[in-house]
C-alpha positions as CSV (number, residue, x, y, z in Angstrom):
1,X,39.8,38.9,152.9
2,X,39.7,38.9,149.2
3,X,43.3,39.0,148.5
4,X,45.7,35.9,149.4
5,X,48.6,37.7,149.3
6,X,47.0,40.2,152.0
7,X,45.7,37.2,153.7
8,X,48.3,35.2,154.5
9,X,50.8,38.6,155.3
10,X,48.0,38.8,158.0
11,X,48.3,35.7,159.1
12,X,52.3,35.8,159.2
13,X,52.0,38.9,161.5
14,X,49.8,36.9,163.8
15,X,51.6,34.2,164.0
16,X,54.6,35.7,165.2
17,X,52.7,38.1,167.9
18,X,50.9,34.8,169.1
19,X,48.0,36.9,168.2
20,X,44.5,34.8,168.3
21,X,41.8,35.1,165.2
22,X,38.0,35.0,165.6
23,X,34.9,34.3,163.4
24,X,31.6,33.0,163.8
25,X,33.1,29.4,163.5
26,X,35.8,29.6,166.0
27,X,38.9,30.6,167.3
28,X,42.4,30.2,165.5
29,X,46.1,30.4,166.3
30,X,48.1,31.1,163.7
31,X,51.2,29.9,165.0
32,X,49.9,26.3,164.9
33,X,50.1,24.3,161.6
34,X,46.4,23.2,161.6
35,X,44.9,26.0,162.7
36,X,46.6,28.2,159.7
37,X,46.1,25.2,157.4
38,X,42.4,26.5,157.9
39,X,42.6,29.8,157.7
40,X,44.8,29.7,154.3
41,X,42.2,27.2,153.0
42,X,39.3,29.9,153.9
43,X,41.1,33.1,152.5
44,X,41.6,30.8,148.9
45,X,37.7,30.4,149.3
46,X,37.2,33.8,150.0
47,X,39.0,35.2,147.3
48,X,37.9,32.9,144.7
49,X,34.1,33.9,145.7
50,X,34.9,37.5,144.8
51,X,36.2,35.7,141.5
52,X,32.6,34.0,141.1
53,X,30.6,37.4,141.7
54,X,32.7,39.7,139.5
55,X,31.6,36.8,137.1
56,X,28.1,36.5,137.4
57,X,27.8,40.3,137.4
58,X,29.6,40.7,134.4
59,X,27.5,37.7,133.1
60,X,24.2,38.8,133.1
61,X,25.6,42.6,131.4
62,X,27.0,40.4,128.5
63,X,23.6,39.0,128.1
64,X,21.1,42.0,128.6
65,X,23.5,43.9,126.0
66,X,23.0,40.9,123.7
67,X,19.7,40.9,123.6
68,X,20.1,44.7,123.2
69,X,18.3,45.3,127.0
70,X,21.5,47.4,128.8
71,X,20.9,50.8,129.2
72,X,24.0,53.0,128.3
73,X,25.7,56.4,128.3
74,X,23.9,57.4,125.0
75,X,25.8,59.8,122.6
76,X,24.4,63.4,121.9
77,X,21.7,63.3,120.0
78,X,19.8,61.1,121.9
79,X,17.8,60.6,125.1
80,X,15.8,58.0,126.9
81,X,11.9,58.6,126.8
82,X,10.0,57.1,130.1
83,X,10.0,53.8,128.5
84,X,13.7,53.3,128.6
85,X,13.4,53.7,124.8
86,X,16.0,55.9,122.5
87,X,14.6,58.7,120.9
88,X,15.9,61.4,119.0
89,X,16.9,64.7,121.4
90,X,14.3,66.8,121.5
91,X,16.1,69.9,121.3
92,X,15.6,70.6,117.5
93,X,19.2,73.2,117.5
94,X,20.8,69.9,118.5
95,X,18.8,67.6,116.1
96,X,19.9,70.2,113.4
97,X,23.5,70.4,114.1
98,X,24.2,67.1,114.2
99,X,22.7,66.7,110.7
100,X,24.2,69.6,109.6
101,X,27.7,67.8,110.6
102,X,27.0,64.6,108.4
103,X,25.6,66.5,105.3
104,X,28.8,69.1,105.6
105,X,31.7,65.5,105.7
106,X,28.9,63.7,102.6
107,X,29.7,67.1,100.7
108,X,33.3,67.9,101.6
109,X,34.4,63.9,102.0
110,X,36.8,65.3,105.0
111,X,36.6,65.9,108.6
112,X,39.0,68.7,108.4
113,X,37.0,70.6,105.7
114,X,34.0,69.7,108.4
115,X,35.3,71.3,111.1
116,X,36.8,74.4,108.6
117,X,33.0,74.8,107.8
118,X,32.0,74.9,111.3
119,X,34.5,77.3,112.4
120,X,34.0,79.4,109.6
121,X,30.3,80.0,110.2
122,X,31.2,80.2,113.9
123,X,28.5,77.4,114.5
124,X,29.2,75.6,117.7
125,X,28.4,71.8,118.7
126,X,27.1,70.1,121.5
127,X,27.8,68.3,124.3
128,X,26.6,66.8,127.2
129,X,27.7,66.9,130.8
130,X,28.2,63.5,133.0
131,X,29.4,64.7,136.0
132,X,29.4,67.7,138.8
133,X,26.5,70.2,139.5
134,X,25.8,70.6,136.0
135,X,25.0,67.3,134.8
136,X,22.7,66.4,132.4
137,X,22.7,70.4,130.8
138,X,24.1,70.6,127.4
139,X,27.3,72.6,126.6
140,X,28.1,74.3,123.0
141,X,31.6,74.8,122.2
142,X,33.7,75.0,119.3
143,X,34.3,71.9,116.8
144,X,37.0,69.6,117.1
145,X,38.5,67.4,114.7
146,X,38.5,64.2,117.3
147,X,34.7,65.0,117.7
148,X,33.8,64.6,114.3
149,X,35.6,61.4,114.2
150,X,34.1,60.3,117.2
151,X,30.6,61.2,115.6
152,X,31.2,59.7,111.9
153,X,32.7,56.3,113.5
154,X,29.8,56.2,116.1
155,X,27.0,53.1,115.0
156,X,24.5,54.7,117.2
157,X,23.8,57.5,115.2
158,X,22.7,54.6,112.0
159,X,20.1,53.5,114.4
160,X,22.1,50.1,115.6
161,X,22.5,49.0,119.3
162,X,26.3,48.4,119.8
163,X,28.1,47.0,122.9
164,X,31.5,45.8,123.1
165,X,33.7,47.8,120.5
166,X,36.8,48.5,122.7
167,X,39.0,45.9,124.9
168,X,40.4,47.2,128.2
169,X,44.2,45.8,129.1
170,X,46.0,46.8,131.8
171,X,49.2,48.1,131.0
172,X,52.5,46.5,133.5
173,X,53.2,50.3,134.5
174,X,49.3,50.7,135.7
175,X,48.0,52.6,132.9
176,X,45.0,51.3,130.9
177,X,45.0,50.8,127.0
178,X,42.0,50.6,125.1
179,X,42.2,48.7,121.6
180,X,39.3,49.2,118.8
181,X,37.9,46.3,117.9
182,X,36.8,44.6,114.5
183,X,32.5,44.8,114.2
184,X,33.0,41.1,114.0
185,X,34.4,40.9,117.6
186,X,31.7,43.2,119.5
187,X,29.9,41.6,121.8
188,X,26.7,43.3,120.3
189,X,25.8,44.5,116.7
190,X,22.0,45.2,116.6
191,X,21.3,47.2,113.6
192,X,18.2,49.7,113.0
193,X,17.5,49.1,117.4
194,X,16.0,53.0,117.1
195,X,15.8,56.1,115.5
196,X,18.4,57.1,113.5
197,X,20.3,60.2,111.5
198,X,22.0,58.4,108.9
199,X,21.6,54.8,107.3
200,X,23.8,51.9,107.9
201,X,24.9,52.4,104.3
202,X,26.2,55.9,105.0
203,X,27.7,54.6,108.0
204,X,30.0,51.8,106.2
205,X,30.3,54.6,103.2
206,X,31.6,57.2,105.7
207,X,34.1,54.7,107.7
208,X,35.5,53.6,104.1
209,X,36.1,57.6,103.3
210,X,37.9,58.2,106.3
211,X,40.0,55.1,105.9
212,X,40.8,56.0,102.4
213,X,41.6,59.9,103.2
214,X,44.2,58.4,106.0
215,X,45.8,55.9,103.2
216,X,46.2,59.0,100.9
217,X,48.5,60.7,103.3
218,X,50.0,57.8,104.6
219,X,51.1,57.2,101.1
220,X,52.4,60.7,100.9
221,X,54.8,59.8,104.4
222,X,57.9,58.1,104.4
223,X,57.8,55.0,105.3
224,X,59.6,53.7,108.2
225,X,59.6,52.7,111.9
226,X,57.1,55.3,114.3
227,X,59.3,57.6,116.2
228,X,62.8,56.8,114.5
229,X,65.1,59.6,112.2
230,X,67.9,61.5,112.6
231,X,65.6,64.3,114.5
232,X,68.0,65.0,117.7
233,X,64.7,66.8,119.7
234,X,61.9,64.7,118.7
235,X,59.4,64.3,121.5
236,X,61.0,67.2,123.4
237,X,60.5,70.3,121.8
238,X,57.6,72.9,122.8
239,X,56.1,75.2,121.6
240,X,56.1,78.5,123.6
241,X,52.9,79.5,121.6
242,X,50.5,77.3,122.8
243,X,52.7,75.0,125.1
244,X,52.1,71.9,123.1
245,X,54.7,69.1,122.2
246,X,56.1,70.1,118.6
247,X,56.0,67.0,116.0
248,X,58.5,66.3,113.5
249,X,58.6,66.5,109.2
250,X,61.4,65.8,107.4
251,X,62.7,67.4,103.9
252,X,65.6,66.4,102.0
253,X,68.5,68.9,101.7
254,X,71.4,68.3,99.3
255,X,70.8,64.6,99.7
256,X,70.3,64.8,103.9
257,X,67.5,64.3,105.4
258,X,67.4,67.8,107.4
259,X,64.1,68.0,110.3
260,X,61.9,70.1,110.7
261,X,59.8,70.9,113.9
262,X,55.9,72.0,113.4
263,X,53.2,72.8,116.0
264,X,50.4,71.8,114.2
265,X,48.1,70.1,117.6
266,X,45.8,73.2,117.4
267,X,45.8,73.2,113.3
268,X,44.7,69.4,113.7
269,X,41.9,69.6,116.7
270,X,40.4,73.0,114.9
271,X,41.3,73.4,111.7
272,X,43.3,76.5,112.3
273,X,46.6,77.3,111.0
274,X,49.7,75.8,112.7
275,X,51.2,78.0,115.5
276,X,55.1,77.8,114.1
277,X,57.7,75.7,112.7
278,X,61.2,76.0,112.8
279,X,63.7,75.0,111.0
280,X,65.6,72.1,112.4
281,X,68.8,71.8,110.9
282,X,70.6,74.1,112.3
283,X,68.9,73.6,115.9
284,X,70.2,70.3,116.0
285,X,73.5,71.0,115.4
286,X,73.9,73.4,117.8
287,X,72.3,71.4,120.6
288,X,74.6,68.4,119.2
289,X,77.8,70.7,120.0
290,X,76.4,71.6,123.1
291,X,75.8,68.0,124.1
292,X,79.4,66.8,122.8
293,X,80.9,69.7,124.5
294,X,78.7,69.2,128.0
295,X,79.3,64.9,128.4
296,X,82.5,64.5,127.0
297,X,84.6,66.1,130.4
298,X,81.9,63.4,132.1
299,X,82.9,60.7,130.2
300,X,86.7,61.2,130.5
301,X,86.5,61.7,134.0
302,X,84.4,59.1,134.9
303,X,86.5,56.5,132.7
304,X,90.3,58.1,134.6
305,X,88.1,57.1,137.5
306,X,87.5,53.6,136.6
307,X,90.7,53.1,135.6
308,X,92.9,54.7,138.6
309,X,90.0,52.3,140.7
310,X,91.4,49.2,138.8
311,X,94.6,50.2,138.8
């Protein structure tokens, strides 16, 4: 056993069934005080030896990625030569295209206008598959704007050996959130570890771009809590275009604030122009009515209920 709780359930069932346990030590009833006194002790050790391995294991990655040693999922681009070295891809339309990415953001200062530029000259960018019958062959589809932020942000492509730039937490509800990290908090920062596209400088020069192009809009955004305004179908509308969740703007209407709904997921990912927006004045006040006019014979029966109950 590796688990206590699992453990001593187990032991609880045996106990009351006057069921016997064996191992290469003995034999143990349950149902008497020493005997279980035992077993609990050894199911504590057991577990906390699975506690010791996980740590060793993850141990000696920490220190072969310090010393820049653990092999890794490298991004496209790059491949490992028979010396377990990274080298530039070999395929030159690959080589070429990736280049062709950094030189488009250095001259347009945007990864929107990137991926416009791309999609304009129907060029297409690669990707590598991990998993299935088809691993290891590169794929060429269109560009996205997540990909070129993935790209620009990625210290691999300046030459440096990174490890460590994310924290996994594991949500309450089961889900896992990963958090981006400061450079100071990787495990790992080695810079110029191999071949490279781009400097270090144009790195740092390409991060501080994108940061700045994010504060220019921000600025242009009302400020204010995430996912609060007077928006009666935010989060619920969507589109019947391209099936995507609709976001929310806001104008200003004879001094209201009046919403309005945009699909702009597509427009975003490939620089293409939003599938719709509607306006949503006059949609939330119509589904307002109907919501007043749908829970109020609820309410009121509900609370003659509760009252002919206490009465």
């Amino acid at each position: 056993a590796r688990n206590s709780t699992d453990w001593h359930r187990l032991l609880e069932i045996c106990a009351l069934t006057n069921t016997l346990i064996l191992d290469e030590d003995g034999i143990y009833a349950p149902a008497h005080f020493n005997d279980r006194l035992l077993l609990g002790l050894k199911g504590t050790m057991s577990e906390a030896e699975l506690h010791v391995l996980r740590a060793r294991l993850r141990g000696g990655i920490l220190n072969k990625a310090r010393r820049g040693d653990l092999e890794m999922r490298l991004p496209i681009g790059f491949v490992y030569d028979a010396d377990k070295r990274v080298r530039l891809d070999p395929d030159v339309r690959v080589r070429d295209t990736i280049r062709l990415l950094f030189r488009t953001f250095h001259r347009t200062g945007s990864a929107t206008a990137t991926v416009k530029v791309f999609r304009e000259r129907k060029l297409q960018f690669p990707r590598r598959v991990y998993r299935g019958p088809r691993k290891g062959e590169i794929l060429w589809a269109d560009l996205e704007h997540s990909r070129v932020l993935w790209v620009l942000h990625h210290p691999r492509y300046a030459g440096a050996y990174c490890f460590g730039r994310s924290r996994q937490r594991k949500h309450p509800d089961g889900r896992h959130l990963f958090e981006r990290l400061p450079r100071d908090e990787w495990t790992a920062f080695i810079p110029d570890a191999h071949e490279a596209y781009i400097s270090l400088a144009e790195l740092e020069d390409n991060g501080k771009r994108l940061r700045e192009n994010s504060q220019v809009f921000a600025t242009e955004r009302e400020k204010g809590p995430p996912r609060e305004g007077p928006a009666l179908l935010q989060g619920l509308v969507i589109c019947a275009v391209c099936g995507q969740r609709m976001t929310v703007r806001y104008h200003d209407q004879r001094g209201r604030r009046v919403p309005d709904y945009m699909c702009q997921r597509r427009g975003i990912a490939n620089a293409e122009a939003p599938c719709q927006g509607i306006h949503g004045g006059g949609l939330d006040d119509a589904i307002g009515k109907l919501l007043v006019d749908t829970v109020t014979p609820v309410t009121l029966e509900v609370a003659l209920a509760v009252q002919k109950e206490l009465d």
